Coordinates of C-alpha atoms and ligand atoms in Angstrom, one line a residue:
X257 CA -60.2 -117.2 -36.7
X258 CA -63.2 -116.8 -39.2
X259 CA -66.3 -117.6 -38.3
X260 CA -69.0 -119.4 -40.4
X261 CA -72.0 -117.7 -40.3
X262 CA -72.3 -114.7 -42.1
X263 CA -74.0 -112.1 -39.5
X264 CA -76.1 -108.6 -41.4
X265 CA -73.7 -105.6 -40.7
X266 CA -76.4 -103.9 -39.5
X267 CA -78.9 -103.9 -36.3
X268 CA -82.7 -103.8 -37.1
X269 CA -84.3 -100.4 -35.9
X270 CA -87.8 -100.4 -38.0
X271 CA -89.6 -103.3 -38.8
X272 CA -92.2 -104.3 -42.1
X273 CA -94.3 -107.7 -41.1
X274 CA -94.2 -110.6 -43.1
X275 CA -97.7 -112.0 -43.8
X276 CA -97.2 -115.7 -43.4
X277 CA -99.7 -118.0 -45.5
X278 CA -100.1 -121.9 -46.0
X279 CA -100.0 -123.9 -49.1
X280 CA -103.6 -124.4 -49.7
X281 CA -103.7 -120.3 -49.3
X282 CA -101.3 -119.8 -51.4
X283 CA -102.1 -122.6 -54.2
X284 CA -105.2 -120.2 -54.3
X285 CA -103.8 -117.2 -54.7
X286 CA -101.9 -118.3 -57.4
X287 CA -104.6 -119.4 -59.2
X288 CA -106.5 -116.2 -58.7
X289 CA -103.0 -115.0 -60.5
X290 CA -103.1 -117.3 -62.9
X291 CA -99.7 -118.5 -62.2
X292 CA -98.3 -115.2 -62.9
X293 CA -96.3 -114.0 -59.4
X294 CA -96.3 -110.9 -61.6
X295 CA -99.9 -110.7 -60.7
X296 CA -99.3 -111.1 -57.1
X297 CA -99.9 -109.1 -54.5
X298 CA -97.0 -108.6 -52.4
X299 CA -98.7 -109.3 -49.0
X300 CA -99.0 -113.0 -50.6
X301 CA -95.4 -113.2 -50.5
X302 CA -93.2 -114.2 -47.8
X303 CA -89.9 -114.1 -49.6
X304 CA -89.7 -111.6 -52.3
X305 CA -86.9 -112.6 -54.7
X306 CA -88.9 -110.9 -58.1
X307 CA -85.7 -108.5 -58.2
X308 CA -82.9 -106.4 -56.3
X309 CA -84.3 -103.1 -58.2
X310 CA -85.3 -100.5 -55.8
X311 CA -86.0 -102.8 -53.2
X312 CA -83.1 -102.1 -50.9
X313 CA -84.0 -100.7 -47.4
X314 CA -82.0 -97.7 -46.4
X315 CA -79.9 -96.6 -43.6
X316 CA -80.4 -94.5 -40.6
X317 CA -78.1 -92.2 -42.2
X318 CA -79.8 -92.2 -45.5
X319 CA -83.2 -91.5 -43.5
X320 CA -81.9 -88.7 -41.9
X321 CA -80.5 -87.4 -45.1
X322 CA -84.2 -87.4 -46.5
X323 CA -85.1 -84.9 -43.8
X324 CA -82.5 -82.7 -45.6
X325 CA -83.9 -82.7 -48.4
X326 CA -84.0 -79.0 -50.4
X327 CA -86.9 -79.3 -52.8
X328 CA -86.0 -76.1 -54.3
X329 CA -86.7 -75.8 -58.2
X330 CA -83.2 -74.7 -59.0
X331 CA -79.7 -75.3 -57.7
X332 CA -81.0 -76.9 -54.5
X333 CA -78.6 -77.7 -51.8
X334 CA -79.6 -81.3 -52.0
X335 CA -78.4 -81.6 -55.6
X336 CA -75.0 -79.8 -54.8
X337 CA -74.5 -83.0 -52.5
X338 CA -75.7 -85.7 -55.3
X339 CA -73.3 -84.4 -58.3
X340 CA -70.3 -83.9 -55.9
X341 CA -71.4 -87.5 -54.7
X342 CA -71.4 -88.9 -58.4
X343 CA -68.9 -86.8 -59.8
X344 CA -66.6 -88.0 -56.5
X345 CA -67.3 -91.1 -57.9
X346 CA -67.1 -91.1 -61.6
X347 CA -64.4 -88.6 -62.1
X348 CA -67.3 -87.3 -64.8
X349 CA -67.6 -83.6 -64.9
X350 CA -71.3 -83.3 -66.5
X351 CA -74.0 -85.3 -64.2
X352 CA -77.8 -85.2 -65.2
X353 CA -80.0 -86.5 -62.8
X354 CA -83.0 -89.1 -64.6
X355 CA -85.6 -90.6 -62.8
X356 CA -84.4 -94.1 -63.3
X357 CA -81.6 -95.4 -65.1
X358 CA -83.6 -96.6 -68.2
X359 CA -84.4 -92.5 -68.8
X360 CA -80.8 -91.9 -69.0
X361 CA -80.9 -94.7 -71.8
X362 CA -83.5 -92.9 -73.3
X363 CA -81.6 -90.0 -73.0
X364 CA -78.2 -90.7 -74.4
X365 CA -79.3 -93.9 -77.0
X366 CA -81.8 -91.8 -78.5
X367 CA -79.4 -89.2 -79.3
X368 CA -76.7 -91.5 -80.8
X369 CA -78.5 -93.8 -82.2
X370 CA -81.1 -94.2 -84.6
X371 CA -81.6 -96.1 -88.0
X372 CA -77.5 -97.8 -89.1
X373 CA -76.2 -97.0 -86.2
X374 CA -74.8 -100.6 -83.8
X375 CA -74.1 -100.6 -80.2
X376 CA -71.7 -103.2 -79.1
X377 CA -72.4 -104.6 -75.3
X378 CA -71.1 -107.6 -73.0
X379 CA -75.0 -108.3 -72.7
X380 CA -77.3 -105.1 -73.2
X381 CA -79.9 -105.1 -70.2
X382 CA -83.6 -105.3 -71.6
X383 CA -84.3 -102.0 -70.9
X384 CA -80.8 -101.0 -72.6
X385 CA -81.8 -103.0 -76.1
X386 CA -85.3 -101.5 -76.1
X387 CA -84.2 -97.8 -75.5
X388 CA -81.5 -98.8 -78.8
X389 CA -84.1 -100.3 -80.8
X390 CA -86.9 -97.9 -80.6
X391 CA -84.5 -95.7 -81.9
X392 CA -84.0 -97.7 -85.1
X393 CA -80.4 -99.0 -83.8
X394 CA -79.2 -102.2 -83.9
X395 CA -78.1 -104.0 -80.3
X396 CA -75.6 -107.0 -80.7
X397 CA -74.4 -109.0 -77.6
X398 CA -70.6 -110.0 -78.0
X399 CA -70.0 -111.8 -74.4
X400 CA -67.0 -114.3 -74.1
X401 CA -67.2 -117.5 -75.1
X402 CA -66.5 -119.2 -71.3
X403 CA -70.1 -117.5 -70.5
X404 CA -71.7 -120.4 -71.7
X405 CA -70.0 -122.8 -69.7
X406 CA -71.7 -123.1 -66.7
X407 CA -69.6 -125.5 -65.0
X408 CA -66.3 -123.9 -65.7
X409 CA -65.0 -121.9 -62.7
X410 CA -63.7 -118.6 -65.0
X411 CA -64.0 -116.0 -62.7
X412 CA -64.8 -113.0 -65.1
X413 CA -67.7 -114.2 -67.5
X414 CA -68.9 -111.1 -67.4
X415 CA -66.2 -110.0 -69.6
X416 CA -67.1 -109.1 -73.3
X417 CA -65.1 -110.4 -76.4
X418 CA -62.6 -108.4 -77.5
X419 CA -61.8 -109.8 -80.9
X420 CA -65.3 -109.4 -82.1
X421 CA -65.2 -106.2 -81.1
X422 CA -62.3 -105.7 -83.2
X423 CA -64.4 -107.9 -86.2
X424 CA -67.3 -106.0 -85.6
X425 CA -66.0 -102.2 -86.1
X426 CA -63.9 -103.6 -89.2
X427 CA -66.9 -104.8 -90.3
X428 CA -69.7 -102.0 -89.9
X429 CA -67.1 -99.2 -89.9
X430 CA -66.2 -97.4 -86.8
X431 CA -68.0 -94.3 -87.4
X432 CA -71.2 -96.8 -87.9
X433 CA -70.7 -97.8 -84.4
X434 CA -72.6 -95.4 -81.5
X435 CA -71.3 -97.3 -78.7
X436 CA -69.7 -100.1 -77.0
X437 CA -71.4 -100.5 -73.5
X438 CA -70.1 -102.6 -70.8
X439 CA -72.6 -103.5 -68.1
X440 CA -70.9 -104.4 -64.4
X441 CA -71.8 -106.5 -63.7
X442 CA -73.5 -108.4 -66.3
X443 CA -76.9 -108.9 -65.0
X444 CA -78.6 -110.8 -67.8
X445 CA -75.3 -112.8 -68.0
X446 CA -76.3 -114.1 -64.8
X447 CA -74.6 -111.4 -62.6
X448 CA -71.1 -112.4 -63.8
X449 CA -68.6 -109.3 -63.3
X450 CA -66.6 -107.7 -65.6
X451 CA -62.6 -107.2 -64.7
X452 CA -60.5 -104.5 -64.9
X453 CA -58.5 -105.9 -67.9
X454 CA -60.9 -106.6 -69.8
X455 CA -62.4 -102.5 -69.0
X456 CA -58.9 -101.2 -69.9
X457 CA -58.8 -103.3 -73.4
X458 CA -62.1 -102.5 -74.7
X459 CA -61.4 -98.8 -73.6
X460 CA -58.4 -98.6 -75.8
X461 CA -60.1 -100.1 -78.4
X462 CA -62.7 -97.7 -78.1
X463 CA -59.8 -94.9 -78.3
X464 CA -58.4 -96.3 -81.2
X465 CA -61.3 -96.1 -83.0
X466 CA -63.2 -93.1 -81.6
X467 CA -66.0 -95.2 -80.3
X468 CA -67.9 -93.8 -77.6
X469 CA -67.1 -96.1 -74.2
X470 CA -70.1 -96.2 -71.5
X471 CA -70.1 -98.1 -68.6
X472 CA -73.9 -99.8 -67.4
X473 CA -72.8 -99.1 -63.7
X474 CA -75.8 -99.8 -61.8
X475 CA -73.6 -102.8 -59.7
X476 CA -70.5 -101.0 -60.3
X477 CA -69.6 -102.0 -56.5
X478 CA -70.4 -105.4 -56.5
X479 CA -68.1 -105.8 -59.4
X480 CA -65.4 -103.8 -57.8
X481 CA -65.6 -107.0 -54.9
X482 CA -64.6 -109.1 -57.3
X483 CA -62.3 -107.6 -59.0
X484 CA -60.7 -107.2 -55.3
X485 CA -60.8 -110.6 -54.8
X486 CA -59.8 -112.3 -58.2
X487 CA -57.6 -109.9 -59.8
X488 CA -54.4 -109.9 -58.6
X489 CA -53.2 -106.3 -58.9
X490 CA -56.3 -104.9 -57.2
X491 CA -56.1 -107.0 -54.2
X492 CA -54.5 -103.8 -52.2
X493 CA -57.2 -101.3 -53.5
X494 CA -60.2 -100.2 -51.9
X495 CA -63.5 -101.1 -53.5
X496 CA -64.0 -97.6 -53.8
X497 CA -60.7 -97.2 -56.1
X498 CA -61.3 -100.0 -58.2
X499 CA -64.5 -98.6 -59.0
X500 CA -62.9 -95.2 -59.6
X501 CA -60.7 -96.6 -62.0
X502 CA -63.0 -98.3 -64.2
X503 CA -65.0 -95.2 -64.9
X504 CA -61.7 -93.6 -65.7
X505 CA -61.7 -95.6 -68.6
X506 CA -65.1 -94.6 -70.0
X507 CA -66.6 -91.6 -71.5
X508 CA -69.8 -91.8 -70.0
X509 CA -72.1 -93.7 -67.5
X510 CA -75.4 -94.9 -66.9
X511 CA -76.9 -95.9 -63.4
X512 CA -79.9 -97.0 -62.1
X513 CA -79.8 -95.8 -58.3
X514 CA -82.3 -98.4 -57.5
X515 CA -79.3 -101.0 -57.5
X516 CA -75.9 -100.1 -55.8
X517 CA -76.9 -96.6 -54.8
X518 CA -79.1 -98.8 -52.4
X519 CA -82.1 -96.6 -52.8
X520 CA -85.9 -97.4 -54.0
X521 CA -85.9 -94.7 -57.5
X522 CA -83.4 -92.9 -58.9
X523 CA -80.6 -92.6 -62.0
X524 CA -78.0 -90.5 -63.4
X525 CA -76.4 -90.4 -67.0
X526 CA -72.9 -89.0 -66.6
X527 CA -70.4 -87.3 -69.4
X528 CA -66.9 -86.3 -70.3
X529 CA -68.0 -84.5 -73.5
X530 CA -69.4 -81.3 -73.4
X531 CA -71.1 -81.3 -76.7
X532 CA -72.8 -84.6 -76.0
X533 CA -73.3 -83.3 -72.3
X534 CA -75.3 -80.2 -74.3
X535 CA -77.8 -82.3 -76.4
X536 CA -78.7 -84.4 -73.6
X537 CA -79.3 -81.6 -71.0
X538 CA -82.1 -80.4 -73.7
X539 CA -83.7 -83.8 -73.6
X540 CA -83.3 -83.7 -70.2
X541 CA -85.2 -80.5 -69.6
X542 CA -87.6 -81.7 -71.9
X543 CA -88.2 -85.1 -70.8
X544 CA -87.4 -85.1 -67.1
X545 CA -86.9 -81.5 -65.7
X546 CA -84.3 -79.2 -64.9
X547 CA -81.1 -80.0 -64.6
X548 CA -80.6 -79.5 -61.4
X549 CA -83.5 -81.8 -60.2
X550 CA -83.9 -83.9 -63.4
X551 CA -86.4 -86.5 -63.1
X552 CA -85.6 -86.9 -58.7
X553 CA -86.8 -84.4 -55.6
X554 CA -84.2 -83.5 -53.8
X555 CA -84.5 -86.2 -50.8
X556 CA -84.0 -88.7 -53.5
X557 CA -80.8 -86.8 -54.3
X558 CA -79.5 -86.6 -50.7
X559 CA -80.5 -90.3 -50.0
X560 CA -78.5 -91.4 -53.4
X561 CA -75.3 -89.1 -52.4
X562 CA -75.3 -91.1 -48.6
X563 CA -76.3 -94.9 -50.5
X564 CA -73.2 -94.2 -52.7
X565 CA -70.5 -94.1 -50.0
X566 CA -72.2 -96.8 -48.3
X567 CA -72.3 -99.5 -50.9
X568 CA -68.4 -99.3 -51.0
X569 CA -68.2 -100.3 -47.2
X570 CA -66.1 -103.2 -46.8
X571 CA -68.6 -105.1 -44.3
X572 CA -71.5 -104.0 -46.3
X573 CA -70.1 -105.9 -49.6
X574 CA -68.0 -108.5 -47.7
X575 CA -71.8 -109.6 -46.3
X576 CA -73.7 -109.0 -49.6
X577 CA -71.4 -110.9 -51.7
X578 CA -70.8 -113.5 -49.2
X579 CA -74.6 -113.8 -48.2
X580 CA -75.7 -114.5 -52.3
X581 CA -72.9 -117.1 -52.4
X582 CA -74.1 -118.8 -49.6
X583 CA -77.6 -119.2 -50.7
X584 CA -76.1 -120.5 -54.0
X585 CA -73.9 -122.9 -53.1
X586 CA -76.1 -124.5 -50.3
X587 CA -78.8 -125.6 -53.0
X588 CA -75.9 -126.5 -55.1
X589 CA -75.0 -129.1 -52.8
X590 CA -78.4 -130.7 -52.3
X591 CA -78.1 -131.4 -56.4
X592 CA -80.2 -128.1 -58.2
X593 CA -78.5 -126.9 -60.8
X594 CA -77.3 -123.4 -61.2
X595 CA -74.9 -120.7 -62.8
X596 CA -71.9 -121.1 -61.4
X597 CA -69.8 -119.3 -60.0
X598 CA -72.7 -117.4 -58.1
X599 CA -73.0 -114.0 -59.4
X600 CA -73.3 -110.4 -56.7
X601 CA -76.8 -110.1 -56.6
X602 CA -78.6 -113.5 -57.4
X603 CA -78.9 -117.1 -57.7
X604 CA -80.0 -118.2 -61.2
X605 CA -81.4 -122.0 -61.3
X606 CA -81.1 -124.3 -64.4
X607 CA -85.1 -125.2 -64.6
X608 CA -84.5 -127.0 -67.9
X609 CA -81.6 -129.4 -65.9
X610 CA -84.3 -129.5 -62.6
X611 CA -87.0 -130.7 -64.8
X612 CA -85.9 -132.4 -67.4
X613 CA -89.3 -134.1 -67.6
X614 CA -90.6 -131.0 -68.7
X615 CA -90.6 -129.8 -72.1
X616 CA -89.1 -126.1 -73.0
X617 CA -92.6 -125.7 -74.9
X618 CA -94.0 -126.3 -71.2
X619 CA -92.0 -123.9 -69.9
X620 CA -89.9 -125.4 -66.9
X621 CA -89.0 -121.8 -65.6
X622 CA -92.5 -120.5 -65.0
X623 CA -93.4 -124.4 -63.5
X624 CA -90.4 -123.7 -60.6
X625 CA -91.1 -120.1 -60.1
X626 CA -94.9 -121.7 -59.7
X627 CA -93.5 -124.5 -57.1
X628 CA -91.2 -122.0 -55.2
X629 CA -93.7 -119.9 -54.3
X630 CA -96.8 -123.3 -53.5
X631 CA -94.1 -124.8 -51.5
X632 CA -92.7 -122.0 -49.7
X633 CA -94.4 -118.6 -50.5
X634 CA -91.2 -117.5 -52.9
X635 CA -91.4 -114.9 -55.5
X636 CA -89.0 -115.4 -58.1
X637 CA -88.8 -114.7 -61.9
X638 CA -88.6 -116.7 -64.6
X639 CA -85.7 -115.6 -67.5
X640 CA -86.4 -117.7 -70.3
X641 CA -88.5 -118.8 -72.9
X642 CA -91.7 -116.9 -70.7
X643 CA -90.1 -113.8 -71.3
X644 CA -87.9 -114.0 -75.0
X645 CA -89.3 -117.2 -76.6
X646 CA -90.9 -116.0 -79.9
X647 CA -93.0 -118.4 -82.5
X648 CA -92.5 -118.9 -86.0
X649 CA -94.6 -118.8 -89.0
X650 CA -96.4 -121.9 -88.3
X651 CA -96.8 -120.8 -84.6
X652 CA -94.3 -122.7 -82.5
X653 CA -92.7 -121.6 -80.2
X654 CA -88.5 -121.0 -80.9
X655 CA -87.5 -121.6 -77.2
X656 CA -84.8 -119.1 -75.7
X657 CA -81.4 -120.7 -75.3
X658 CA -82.1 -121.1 -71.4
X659 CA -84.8 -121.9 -69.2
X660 CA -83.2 -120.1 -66.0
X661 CA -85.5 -118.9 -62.7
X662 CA -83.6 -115.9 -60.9
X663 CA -83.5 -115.3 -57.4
X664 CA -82.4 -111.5 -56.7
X665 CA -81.8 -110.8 -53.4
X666 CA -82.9 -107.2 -52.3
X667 CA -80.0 -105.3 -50.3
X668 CA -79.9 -105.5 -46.5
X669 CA -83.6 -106.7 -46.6
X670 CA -83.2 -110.5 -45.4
X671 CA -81.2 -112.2 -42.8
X672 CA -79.6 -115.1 -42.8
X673 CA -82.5 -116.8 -41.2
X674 CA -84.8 -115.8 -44.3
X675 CA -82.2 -117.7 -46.6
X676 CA -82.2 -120.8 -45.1
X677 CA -85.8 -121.2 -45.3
X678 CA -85.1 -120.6 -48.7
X679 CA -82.7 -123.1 -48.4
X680 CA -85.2 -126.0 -46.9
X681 CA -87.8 -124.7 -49.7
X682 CA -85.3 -126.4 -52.3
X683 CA -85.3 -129.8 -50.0
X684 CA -88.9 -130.2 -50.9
X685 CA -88.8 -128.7 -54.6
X686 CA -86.3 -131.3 -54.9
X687 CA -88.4 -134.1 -53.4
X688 CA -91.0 -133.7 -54.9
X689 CA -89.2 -132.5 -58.6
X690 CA -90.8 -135.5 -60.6
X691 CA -94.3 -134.9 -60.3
X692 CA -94.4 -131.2 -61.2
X693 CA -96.0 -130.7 -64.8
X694 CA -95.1 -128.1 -67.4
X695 CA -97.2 -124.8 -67.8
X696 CA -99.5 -123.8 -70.7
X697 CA -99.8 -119.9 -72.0
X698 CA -103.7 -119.2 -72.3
X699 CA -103.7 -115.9 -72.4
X700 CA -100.7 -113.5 -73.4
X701 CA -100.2 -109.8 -75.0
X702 CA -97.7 -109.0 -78.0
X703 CA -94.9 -107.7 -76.0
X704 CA -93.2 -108.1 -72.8
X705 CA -95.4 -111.3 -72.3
X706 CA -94.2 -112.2 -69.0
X707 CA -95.7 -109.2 -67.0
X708 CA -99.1 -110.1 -67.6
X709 CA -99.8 -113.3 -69.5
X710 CA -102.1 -116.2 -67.9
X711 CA -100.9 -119.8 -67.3
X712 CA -102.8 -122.9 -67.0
X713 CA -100.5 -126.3 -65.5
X714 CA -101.1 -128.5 -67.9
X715 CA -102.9 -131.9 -67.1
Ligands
PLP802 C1 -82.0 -102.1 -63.9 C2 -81.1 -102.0 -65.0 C3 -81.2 -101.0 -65.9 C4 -82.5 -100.1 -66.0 O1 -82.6 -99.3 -64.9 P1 -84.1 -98.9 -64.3 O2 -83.8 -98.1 -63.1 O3 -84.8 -100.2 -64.0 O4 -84.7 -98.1 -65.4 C5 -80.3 -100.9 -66.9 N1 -79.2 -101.7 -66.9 C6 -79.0 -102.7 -66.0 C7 -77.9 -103.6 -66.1 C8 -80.0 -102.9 -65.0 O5 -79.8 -103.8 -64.1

């Protein structure tokens, strides 16, 4: 018999309060934050949904890993642990440590890339596309068509588009082309995972051709679940060698640790090639430290090496995947529009379908991520035209193609209690949905606009 309720794998052993806070508390705080959550401070938040990065909390074991910690300079016991942890992993015999996954970017995109050169990508992450364009590349997004569809039910939308692939290298030339990069799962594709089919096509593509093949793996195990659960022939594997498999196909990974290695900082950039391996270990040394150390201490390392095994557990995934499905499909029901089906590690909500009062020039994402946290003290993040509408010549705006607000659950951080209060916060959004107004910009830098710019609602 199966129960309902999805009970945390885990008992409670350390505790962080919650400062609790009422509307007319928080309706002033978020003026003082002129309706930027960015602009928060976190003991103003009761649920903190902003993002999964590097806000898991560890384990006992992890904890007591930290105390192991070897801080020496050079070949530190603590990083014998992390490589034989990643390389255990990856199957990738040259491992440099990076303080966060967007310095391996910098790292490895810098070094292939640069003016002519395209990389190919299901969806590059932001952080991806900027580390490619600073470096005079160009970054094109070739995601299957079915990602679009939000109602359909495909179960790998995550999945990149193999015959443009194909069009593209006959196109630009396959020595023109740095790298294809698939990114499990997708995360600005709304968390949609990647399968092992569509990994083993694009790899021998990628052979073919002589393309270099990288895998964005920072939620290589939350793909893996899926894959075990929709893909017929993996439904026998362990998580663990499903995720093995994938990076058999690829020549080189990026991770940020502050995702499934279920840490708060940390990366690696991983290799086949020893060449490539050589060039980046100079930028490395240059950029991040040694390479035995790279851009972590070595508590970091041992805490990364014990997060690794963990986030392959079949409880602790059965619970994750399960728990952001639940919180998705339960607002679902009660009529708010979402991407469906629910991605691993949030819940994205259709603002522009909630409000269609509102116009996109009025941004309905920032006006729900501004009624989430009134209502109920929510900290969420607006993806859409806050953060990649541009203006044209005569200065209006050219909306982004979606107005979505993204709840990211942090790992093993809230229980089940937590998300239905979430839950009941979406009764009232929904209640009182027609007499929310849209959002005015008054204030806003030149890039990245939606860390810091001010917001009026408008009258
Ligand atoms: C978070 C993330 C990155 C960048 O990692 P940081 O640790 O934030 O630098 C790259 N790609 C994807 C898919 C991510 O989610």
């Amino acid at each position: 018999m199966e129960f309902k309720t999805i009970i945390e794998p885990f008992r409670i052993k350390t505790v962080e309060p919650i400062t609790m806070s009422t509307v007319s508390e928080r309706e002033a705080f978020l003026k003082q934050a002129h309706y930027n959550p960015f602009l928060l401070k976190s003991d103003q938040v009761i649920i903190d949904f902003l993002t999964d990065s590097g806000t898991s909390a560890m384990s006992n074991n992890q904890w007591a890993a930290i105390m192991q910690g070897d801080e020496s300079y050079a070949g530190a016991r603590s990083w014998d642990k992390f490589e034989k942890a990643v390389n255990d992993l990856t199957g990738m015999p040259y491992i440099l440590p990076t303080h966060q996954g967007r310095a391996g970017e910098r790292i490895l995109y810098s070094h292939i890339g640069g003016k002519g050169k395209i990389f190919l990508s299901n969806t590059h992450f932001d952080t991806t596309r900027a580390n490619i364009e600073y470096s005079g590349a160009t970054a094109i997004d070739i995601p299957i068509e079915q990602a679009k569809d939000y109602a359909s039910d495909y179960p790998f939308k995550g999945n990149l588009d193999t015959l443009k692939l194909k069009n593209h290298i006959d196109t630009h030339g396959a020595k023109n082309i740095a790298a294809v990069i698939l990114t499990v799962t997708n995360n600005s594709g709304g968390g949609q995972p990647v399968s092992m089919q569509n990994a083993k096509d694009v790899s021998a593509i990628c052979k073919q051709h002589q393309i270099l093949f990288v895998l964005d793996c920072c939620r290589i195990a939350e793909n893996s679940y899926f894959i075990h659960e929709k893909e017929k022939a993996y439904s026998q594997l362990s998580y663990r060698a499903i995720a093995q498999e994938m990076f058999s196909l690829a020549d080189g990974c990026i991770m940020s640790a502050k995702k499934d290695a279920l840490v708060n900082m940390g990366g690696f950039l991983a290799l086949r090639n020893k060449e490539l391996s050589d060039a980046c270990m100079q930028l490395l040394i240059i950029t991040e430290g040694f390479t035995t150390y790279g851009g972590l201490s070595g508590r970091d390392m041992e805490a990364i090496a014990v997060g690794l095994q963990e986030v392959f557990e079949p409880d602790y995934l059965n619970y994750r995947i399960k728990s952001t499905k639940y919180l998705g499909e339960k607002i679902l029901k009660k009529g708010v529009p979402i991407i469906y089906p629910v991605g691993g590690h949030a819940v994205y909500v259709d603002a522009k379908k909630l409000y269609h009062h509102i116009p996109v020039h009025q941004y309905p994402g920032q006006a729900l991520v501004c009624e989430l946290y009134k209502i109920g003290g929510i900290r969420s993040c607006e993806i859409g035209s806050v953060m990649f509408g541009k203006y044209d010549d005569a200065g209006n705006l050219i909306p982004a193609p979606l107005e979505l607000v993204r709840l990211a659950i942090p790992r093993r951080v809230y229980t089940q209690s937590h998300i239905d209060y979430v839950v009941e916060v979406f009764d009232e959004v929904i209640r009182t949905k027609q007499n929310v107004k849209g959002i005015r910009i008054t204030k806003e830098p030149k890039f990245l606009r939606h860390f810091t710019a001010h917001f009026q609602p408008v009258n």
